[in-house]
Coordinates of C-alpha atoms and ligand atoms in Angstrom, one line a residue:
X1 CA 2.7 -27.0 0.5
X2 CA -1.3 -28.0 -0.2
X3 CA -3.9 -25.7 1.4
X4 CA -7.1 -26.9 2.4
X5 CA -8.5 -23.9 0.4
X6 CA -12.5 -24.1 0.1
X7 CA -13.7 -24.1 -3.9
X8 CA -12.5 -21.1 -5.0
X9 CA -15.5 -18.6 -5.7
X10 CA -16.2 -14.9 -5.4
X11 CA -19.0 -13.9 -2.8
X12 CA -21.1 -11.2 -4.9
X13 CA -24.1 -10.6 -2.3
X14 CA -25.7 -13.7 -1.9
X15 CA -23.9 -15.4 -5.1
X16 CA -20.9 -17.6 -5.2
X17 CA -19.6 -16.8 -8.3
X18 CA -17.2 -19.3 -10.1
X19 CA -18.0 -18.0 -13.9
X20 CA -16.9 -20.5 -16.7
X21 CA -13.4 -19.9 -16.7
X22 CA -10.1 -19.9 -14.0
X23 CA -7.1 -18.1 -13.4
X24 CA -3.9 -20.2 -12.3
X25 CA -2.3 -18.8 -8.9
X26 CA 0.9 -20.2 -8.9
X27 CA 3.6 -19.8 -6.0
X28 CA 6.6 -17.5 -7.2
X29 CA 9.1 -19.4 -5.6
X30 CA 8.6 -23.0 -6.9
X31 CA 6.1 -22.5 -9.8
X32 CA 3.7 -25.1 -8.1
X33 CA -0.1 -24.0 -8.5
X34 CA -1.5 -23.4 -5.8
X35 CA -5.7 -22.8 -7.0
X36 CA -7.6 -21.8 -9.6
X37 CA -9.6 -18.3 -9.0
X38 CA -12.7 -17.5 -11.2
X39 CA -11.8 -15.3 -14.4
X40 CA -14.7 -13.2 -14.4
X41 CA -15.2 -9.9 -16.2
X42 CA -18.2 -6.9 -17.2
X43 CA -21.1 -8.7 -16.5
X44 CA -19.9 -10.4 -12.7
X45 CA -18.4 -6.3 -12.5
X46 CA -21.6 -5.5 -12.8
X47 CA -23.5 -7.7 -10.8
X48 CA -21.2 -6.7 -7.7
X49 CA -22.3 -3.3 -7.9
X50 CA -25.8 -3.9 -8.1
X51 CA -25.2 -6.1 -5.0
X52 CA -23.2 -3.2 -3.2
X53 CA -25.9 -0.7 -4.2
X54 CA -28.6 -2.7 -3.0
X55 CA -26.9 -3.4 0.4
X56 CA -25.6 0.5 0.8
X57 CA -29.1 1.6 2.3
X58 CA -29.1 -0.8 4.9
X59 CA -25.5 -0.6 5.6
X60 CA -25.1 3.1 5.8
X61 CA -28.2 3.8 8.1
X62 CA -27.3 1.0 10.7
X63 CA -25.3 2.8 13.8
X64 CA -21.7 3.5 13.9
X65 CA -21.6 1.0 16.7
X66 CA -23.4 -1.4 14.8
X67 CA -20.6 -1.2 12.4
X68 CA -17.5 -1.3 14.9
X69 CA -18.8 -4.6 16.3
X70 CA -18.8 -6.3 12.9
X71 CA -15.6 -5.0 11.8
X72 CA -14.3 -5.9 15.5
X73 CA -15.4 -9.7 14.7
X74 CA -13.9 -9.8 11.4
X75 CA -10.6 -9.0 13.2
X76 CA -11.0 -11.4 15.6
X77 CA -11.2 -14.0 12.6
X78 CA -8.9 -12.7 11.2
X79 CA -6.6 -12.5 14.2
X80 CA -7.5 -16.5 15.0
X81 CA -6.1 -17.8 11.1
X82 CA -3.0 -15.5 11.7
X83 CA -1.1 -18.6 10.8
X84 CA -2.9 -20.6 7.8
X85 CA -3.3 -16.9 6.4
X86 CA 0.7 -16.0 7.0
X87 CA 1.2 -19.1 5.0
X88 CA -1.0 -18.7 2.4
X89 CA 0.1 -15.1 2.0
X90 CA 3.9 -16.2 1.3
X91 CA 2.6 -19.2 -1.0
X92 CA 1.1 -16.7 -3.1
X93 CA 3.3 -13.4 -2.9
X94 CA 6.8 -15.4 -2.2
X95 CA 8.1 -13.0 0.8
X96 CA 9.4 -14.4 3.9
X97 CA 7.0 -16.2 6.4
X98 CA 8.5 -13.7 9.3
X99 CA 7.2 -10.5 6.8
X100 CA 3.9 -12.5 6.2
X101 CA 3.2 -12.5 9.9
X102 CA 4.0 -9.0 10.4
X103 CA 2.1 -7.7 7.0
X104 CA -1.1 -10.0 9.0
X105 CA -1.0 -8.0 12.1
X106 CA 0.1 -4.6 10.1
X107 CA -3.1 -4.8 8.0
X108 CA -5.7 -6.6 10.6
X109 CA -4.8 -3.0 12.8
X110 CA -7.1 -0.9 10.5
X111 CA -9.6 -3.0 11.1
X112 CA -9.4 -2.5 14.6
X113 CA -8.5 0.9 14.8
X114 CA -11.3 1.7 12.7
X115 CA -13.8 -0.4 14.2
X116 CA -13.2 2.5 16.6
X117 CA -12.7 5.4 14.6
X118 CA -16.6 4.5 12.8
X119 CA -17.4 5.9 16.3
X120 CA -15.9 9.4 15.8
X121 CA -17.1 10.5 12.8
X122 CA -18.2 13.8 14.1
X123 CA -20.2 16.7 12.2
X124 CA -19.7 20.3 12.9
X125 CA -22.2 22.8 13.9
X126 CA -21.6 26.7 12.7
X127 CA -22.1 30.1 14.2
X128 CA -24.6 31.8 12.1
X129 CA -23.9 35.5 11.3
X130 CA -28.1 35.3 10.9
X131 CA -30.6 35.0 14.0
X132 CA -32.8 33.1 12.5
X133 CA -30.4 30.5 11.0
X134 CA -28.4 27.5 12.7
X135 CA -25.9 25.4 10.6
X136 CA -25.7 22.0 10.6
X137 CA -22.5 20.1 9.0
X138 CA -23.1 16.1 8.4
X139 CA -20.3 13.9 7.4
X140 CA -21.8 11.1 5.5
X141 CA -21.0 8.0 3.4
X142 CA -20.1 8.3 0.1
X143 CA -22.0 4.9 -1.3
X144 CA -20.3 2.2 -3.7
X145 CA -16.7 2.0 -3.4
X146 CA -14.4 0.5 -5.9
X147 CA -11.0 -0.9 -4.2
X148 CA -8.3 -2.0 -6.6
X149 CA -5.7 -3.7 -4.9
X150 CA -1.8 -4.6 -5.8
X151 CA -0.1 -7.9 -5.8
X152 CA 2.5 -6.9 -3.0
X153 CA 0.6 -6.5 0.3
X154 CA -2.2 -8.7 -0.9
X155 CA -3.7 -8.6 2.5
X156 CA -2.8 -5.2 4.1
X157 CA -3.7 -3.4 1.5
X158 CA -7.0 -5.0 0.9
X159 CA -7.9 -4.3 4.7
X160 CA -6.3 -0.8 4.7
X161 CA -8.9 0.0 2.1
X162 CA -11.8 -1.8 3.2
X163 CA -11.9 -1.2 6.8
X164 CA -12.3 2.4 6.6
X165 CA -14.6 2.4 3.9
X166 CA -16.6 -0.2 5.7
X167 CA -16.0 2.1 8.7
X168 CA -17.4 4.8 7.5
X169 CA -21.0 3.2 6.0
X170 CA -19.2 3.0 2.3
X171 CA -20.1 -1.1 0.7
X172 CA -17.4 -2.0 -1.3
X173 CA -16.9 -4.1 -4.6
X174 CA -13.0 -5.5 -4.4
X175 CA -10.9 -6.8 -7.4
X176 CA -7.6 -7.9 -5.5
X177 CA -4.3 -8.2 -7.8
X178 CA -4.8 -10.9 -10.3
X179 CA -1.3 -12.3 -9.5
X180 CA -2.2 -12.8 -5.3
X181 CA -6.3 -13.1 -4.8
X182 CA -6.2 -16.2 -2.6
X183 CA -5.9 -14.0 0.3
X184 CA -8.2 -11.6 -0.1
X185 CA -10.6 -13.7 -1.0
X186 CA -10.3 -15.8 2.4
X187 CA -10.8 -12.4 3.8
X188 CA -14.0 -11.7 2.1
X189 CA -15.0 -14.8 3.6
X190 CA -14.2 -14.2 7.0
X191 CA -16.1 -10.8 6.8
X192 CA -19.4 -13.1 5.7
X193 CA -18.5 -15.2 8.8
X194 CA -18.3 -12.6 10.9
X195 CA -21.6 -11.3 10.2
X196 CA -21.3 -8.6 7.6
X197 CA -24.2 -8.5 5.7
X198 CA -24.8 -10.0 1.8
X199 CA -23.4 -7.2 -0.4
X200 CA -21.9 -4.8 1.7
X201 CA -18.0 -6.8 0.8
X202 CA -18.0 -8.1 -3.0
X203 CA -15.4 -9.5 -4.6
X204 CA -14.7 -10.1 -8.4
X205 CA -11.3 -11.4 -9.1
X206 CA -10.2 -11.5 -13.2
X207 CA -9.0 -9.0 -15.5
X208 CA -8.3 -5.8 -14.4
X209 CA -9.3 -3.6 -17.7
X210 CA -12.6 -5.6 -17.8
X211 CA -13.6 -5.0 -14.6
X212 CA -12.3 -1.7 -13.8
X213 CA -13.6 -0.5 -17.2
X214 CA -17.1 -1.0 -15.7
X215 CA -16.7 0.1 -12.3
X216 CA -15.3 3.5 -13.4
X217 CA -18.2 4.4 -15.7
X218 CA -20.7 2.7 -13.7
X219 CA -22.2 6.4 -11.7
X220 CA -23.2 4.0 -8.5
X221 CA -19.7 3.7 -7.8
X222 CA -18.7 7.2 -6.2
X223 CA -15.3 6.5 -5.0
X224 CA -12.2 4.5 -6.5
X225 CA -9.2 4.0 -3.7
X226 CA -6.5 2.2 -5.9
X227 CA -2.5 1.6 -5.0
X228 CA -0.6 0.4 -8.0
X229 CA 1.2 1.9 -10.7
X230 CA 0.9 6.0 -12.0
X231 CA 0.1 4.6 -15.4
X232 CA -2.9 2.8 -13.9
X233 CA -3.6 5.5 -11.8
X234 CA -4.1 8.4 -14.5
X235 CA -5.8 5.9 -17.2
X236 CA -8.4 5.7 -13.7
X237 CA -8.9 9.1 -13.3
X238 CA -9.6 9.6 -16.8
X239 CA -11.9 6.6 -16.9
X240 CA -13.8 7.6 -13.5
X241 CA -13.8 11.8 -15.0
X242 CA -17.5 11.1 -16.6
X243 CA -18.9 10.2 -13.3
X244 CA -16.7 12.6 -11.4
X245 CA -15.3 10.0 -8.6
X246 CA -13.4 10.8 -5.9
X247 CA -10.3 9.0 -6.1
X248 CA -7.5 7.7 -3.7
X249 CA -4.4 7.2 -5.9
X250 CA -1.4 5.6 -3.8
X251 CA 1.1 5.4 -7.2
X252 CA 4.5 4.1 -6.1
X253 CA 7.2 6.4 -5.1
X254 CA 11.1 6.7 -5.3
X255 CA 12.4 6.9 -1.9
X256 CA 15.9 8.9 -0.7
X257 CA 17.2 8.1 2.2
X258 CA 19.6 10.5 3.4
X259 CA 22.0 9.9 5.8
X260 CA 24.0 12.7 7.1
X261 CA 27.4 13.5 8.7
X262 CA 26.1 13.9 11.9
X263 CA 23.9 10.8 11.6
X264 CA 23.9 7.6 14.2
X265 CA 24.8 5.3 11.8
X266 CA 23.5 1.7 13.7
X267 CA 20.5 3.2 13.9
X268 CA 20.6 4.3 9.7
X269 CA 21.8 0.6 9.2
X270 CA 19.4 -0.7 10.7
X271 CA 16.8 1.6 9.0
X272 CA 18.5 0.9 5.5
X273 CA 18.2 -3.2 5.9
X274 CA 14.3 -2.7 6.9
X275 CA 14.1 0.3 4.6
X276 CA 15.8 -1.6 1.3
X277 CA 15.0 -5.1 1.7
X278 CA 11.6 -5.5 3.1
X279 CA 9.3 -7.6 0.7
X280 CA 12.4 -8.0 -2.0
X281 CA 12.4 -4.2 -1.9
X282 CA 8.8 -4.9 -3.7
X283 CA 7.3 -1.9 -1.2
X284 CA 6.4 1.9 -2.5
X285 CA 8.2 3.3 0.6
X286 CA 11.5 1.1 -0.4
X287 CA 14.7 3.2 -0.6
X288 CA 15.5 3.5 -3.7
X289 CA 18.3 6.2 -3.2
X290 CA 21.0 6.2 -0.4
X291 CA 22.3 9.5 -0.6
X292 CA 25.5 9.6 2.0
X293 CA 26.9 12.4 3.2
X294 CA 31.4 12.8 2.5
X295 CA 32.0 12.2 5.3
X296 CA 30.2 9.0 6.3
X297 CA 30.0 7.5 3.2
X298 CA 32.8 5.3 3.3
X299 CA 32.4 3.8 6.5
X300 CA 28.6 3.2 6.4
X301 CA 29.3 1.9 2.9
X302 CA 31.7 -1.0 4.4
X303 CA 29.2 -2.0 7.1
X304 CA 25.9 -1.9 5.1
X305 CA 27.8 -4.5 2.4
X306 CA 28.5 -6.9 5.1
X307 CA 25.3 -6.8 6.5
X308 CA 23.5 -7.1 2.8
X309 CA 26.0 -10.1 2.4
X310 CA 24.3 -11.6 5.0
X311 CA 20.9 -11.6 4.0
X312 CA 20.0 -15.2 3.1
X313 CA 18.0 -15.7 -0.1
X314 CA 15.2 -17.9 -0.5
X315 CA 11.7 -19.6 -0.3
X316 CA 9.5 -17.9 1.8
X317 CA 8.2 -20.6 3.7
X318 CA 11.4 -21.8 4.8
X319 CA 12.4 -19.5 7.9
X320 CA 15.6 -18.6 7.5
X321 CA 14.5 -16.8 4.6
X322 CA 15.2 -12.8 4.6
X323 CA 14.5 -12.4 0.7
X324 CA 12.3 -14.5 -1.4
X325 CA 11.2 -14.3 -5.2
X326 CA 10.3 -11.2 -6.9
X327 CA 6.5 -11.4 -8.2
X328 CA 7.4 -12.8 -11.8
X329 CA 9.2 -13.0 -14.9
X330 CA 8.6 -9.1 -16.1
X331 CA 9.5 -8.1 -12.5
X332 CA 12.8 -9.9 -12.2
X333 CA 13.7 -8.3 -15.7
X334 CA 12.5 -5.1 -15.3
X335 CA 15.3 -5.1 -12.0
X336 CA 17.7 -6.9 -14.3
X337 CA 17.7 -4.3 -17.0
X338 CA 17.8 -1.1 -14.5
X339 CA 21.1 -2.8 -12.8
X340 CA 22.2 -3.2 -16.2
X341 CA 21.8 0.0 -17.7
X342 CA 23.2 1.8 -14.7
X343 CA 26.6 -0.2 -15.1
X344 CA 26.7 0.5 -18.3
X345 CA 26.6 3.9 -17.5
X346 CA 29.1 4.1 -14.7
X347 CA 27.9 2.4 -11.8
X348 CA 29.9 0.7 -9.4
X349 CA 29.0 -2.9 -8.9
X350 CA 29.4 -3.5 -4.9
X351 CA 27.3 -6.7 -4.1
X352 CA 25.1 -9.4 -6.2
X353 CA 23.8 -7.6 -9.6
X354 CA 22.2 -10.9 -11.0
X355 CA 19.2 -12.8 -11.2
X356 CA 20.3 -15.9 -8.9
X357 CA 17.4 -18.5 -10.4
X358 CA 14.3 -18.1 -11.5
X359 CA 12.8 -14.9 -10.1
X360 CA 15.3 -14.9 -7.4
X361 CA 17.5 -11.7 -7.7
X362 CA 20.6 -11.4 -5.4
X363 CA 20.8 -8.3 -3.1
X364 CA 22.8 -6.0 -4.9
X365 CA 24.6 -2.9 -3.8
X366 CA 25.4 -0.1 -6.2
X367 CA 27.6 2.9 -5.7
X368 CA 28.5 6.2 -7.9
X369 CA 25.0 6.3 -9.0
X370 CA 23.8 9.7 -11.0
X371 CA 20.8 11.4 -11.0
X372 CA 20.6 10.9 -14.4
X373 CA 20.6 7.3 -14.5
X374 CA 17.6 5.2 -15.4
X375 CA 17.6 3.4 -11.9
X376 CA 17.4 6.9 -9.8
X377 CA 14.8 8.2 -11.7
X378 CA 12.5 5.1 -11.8
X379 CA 11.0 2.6 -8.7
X380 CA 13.4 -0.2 -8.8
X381 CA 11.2 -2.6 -7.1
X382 CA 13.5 -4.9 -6.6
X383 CA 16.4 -5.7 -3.5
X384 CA 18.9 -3.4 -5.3
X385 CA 20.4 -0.6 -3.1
X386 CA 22.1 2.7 -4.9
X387 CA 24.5 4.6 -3.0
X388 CA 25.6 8.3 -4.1
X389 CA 27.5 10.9 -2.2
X390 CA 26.8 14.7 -1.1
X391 CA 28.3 17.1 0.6
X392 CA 25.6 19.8 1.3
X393 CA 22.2 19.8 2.9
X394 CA 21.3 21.9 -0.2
X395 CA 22.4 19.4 -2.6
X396 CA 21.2 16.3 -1.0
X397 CA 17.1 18.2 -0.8
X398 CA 17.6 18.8 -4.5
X399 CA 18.7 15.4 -5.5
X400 CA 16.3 13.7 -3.3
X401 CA 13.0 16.2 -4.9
X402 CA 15.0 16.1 -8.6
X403 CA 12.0 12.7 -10.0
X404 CA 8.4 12.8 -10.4
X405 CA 7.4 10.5 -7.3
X406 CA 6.4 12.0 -4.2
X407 CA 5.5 9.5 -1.8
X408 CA 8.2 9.2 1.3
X409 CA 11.5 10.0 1.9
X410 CA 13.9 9.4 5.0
X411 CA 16.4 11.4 6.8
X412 CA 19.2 10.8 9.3
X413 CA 20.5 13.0 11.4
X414 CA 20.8 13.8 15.1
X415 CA 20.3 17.7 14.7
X416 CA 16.8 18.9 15.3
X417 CA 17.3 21.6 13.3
X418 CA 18.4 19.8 10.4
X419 CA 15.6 17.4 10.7
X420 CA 12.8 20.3 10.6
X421 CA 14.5 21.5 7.6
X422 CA 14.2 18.3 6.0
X423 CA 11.0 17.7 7.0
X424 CA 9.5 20.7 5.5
X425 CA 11.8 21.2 2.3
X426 CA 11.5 17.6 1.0
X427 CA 8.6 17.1 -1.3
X428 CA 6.9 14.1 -0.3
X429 CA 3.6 13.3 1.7
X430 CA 5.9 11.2 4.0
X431 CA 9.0 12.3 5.8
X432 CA 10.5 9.3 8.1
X433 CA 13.0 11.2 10.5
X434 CA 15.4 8.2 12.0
X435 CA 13.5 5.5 11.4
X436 CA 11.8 3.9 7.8
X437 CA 9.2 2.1 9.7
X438 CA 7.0 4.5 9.6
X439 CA 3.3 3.0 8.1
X440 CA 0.8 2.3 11.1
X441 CA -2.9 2.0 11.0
X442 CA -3.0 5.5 13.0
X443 CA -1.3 7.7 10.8
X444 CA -1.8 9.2 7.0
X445 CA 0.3 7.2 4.2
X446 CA -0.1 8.7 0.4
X447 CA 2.2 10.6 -1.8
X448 CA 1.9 14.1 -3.8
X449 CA 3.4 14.6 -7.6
X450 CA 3.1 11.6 -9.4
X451 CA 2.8 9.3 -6.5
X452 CA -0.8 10.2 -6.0
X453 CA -3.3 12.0 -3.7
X454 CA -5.7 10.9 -0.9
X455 CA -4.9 8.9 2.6
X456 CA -5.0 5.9 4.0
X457 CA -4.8 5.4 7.7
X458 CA -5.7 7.7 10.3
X459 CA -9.0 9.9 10.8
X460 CA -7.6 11.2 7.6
X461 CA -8.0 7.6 6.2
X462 CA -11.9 7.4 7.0
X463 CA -12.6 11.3 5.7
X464 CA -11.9 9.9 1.8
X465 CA -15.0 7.5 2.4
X466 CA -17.2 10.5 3.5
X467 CA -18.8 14.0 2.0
X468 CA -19.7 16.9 3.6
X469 CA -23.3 18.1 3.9
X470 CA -24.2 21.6 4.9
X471 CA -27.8 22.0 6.3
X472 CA -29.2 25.4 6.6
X473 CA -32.5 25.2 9.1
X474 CA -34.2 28.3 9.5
X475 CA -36.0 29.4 12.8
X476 CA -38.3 32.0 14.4
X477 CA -35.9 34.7 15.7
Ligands
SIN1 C1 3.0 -0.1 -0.1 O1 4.1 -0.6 -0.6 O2 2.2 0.5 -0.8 C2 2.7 -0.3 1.3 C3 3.8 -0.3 2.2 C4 3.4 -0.1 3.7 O3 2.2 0.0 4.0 O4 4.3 0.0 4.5

């Protein structure tokens, strides 16, 4: 497919950069190029912070209503190229056209709902133990933020960031994965055509140590929100710990999902197909563990196998398509060698297990997998499933809390006391109860342990893009 894509520059304030050197973007399922993006680096890094410092003033000190109608217009453009961007978005990121359209209307609601929630960002005002004292509490923008965005919801997670920083008076310099930019660089344009002012949206795409090594040791830029790997996401903090930034890490996770004996199992099925192979299994809320409890295991094992048989593999674009590419090469190997290694070391091969062609990687289904093995302990990333068995609400908490990731995990069960136990003994900054389609513009997604700190979504989402002043005014008595 050939997309009438305008010359492919980055909008630094008033600039359209296209530097002196380009990135190929080429579509994961066919290898056919779809653009060229600008390769820029420290001194285009640069320049979009001086542009997003320059416009902050402005920016910040214009009304919260002033705000909520821009961002309301950019959603409405947004909303109106639903279906060039849904295309555009599985050209460049290979998952299914159906999961393109749904990831459009998934990230274009935080632009809506916090077009809205710019309107509530309320200070406090505090008793006084003192007469001649009143306290004032103002909640205000932070200044320059630096989002860093991954490659696998090139558009959600762009406007998940954006919109509440935009929100909340924050202007933003963007560097979008280098492997999917074309659509958040349409989105940058959109914003421009929607009105948002000349630096208050920058975006520099090119490579990621350049560019981020500048905007972490650059002291304009007082907050980084960044969702990719915990590698990235500790070299960050150490980077950004001169300059003391606040920091939003969303770092991956390594989901359980837990069905128990008591558990409706459609509904866990159902659950387990959205849960597992949504995006390729290319999602940080993807189950990686299926822990089943003895007495279920055997007969949800049967029918989730037939259902993963069914899942048809291919091109995106083409829309019978349930599973499309992974990203790339080190992707599809990386899957490879974790299937691998856990047959190797006593796995159970149920379904698929092998790359089909290119980056295409057949849905696989493993059972008798350990805690110990490499592929329970690390984010798969990829449309394998890896079934164990319990017997014990005791055991199944510890296995589920035994790794270093902390992001989500998911329970089913129709006991409400069970549920409230799992809810508050599983060690996670998500719990999905029934259900593993749980993210939503209106509530807070972000991990503990090693997958991170901070929140997105919610009036949570917005407080990361502000600071708290206290004001003491003193009075006559
Ligand atoms: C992610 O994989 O980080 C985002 C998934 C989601 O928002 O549901």
């Amino acid at each position: 497919m050939v997309f009438d894509l305008p010359s492919q520059s980055c909008r630094i304030g008033s600039l359209q950069v296209t530097g002196s050197a380009s990135s190929t973007i080429r579509n994961p399922a066919t290898g056919e190029i779809l653009a060229c993006v600008p390769h820029l680096g420290a001194k285009e890094a640069a320049l979009a912070v001086d542009a997003a410092s320059s416009a902050f003033r402005s920016w910040s000190r214009g009304t919260a209503y002033d705000r909520a109608a821009l961002l309301t217009r950019w959603a409405d453009l947004i909303e109106d190229r639903y279906a060039s961007l849904a295309e555009l978005l599985t050209a460049e990121q290979g998952k299914p056209l159906k999961e393109a359209q749904r990831e459009l209307r998934y990230g274009n609601s935080f632009v809506r709902w916090y077009a809205e929630e710019a309107k509530r960002v309320y200070g406090e005002t505090i008793p006084s133990e003192r007469a001649d004292q009143r306290i004032l509490i103002l909640k205000q923008p932070l200044g320059v933020v630096a989002a860093i965005t991954p490659w696998n919801f090139p558009v959600a997670m762009v406007l998940r960031k954006v919109a509440p920083a935009l929100a909340a008076g924050c202007t933003v310099v963007l560097k979008p994965a280098p492997e999917t930019p074309l659509s958040a660089l349409q989105l940058v344009e959109l914003a421009a055509q929607a009105g948002i002012p000349e630096g208050v949206l920058n975006i520099v795409t090119g490579p990621a140590e350049d560019i981020g090594a500048v905007w972490m040791a650059d002291p304009r830029v007082r907050k980084v929100t960044f969702t990719g790997s915990t590698e990235v996401g500790r070299l960050l903090m150490s980077q950004s710990a001169r300059t003391l930034k606040k920091l939003t890490l969303e770092l991956g996770g390594n989901a359980a999902m837990i069905v128990c004996a008591d558990a409706d199992l459609a509904r866990a099925l159902s659950g387990s197909m959205f849960g597992k192979f949504r995006n390729a299994g290319q999602t940080c809320i993807s189950v990686n563990r299926f822990l089943l409890h003895d007495h279920i295991a055997q007969s949800f094992t049967e029918r989730f196998v037939e259902q993963v048989r069914s899942l048809r593999v291919g091109n995106g674009s083409d829309p019978s398509s349930d599973i499309g590419p992974l990203i790339n090469e080190d992707g599809c190997n990386k899957v490879e060698d974790l299937v691998n290694d856990a047959l190797r070391s006593g796995a159970t091969l149920l379904l698929g297990g092998k790359r089909i062609k290119g980056t295409f990687f057949a849905p696989t289904v493993l059972a008798d997998v350990t805690p110990s093995m490499r592929i329970a302990q690390e984010e798969i990333f990829g449309p394998v499933a890896c079934l164990s068995t319990f017997n014990d609400d005791d055991t199944a908490i510890r296995t589920a809390n035994d790794i270093s990731h902390g992001l989500v995990h998911y329970v089913y069960t129709e006991q409400l006391s069970r549920a409230f136990r799992y809810s508050e003994e599983l060690e996670a900054g998500m719990v999905g109860i029934n259900g593993t389609a749980i993210s939503c513009a209106h509530a807070p997604f972000g991990g503990i342990k090693q997958s991170g700190y901070g929140r997105e979504g919610g009036h949570h989402g917005i407080d990361e893009f502000l600071q708290v002043k206290y004001v003491s005014i003193g009075i006559a008595s």
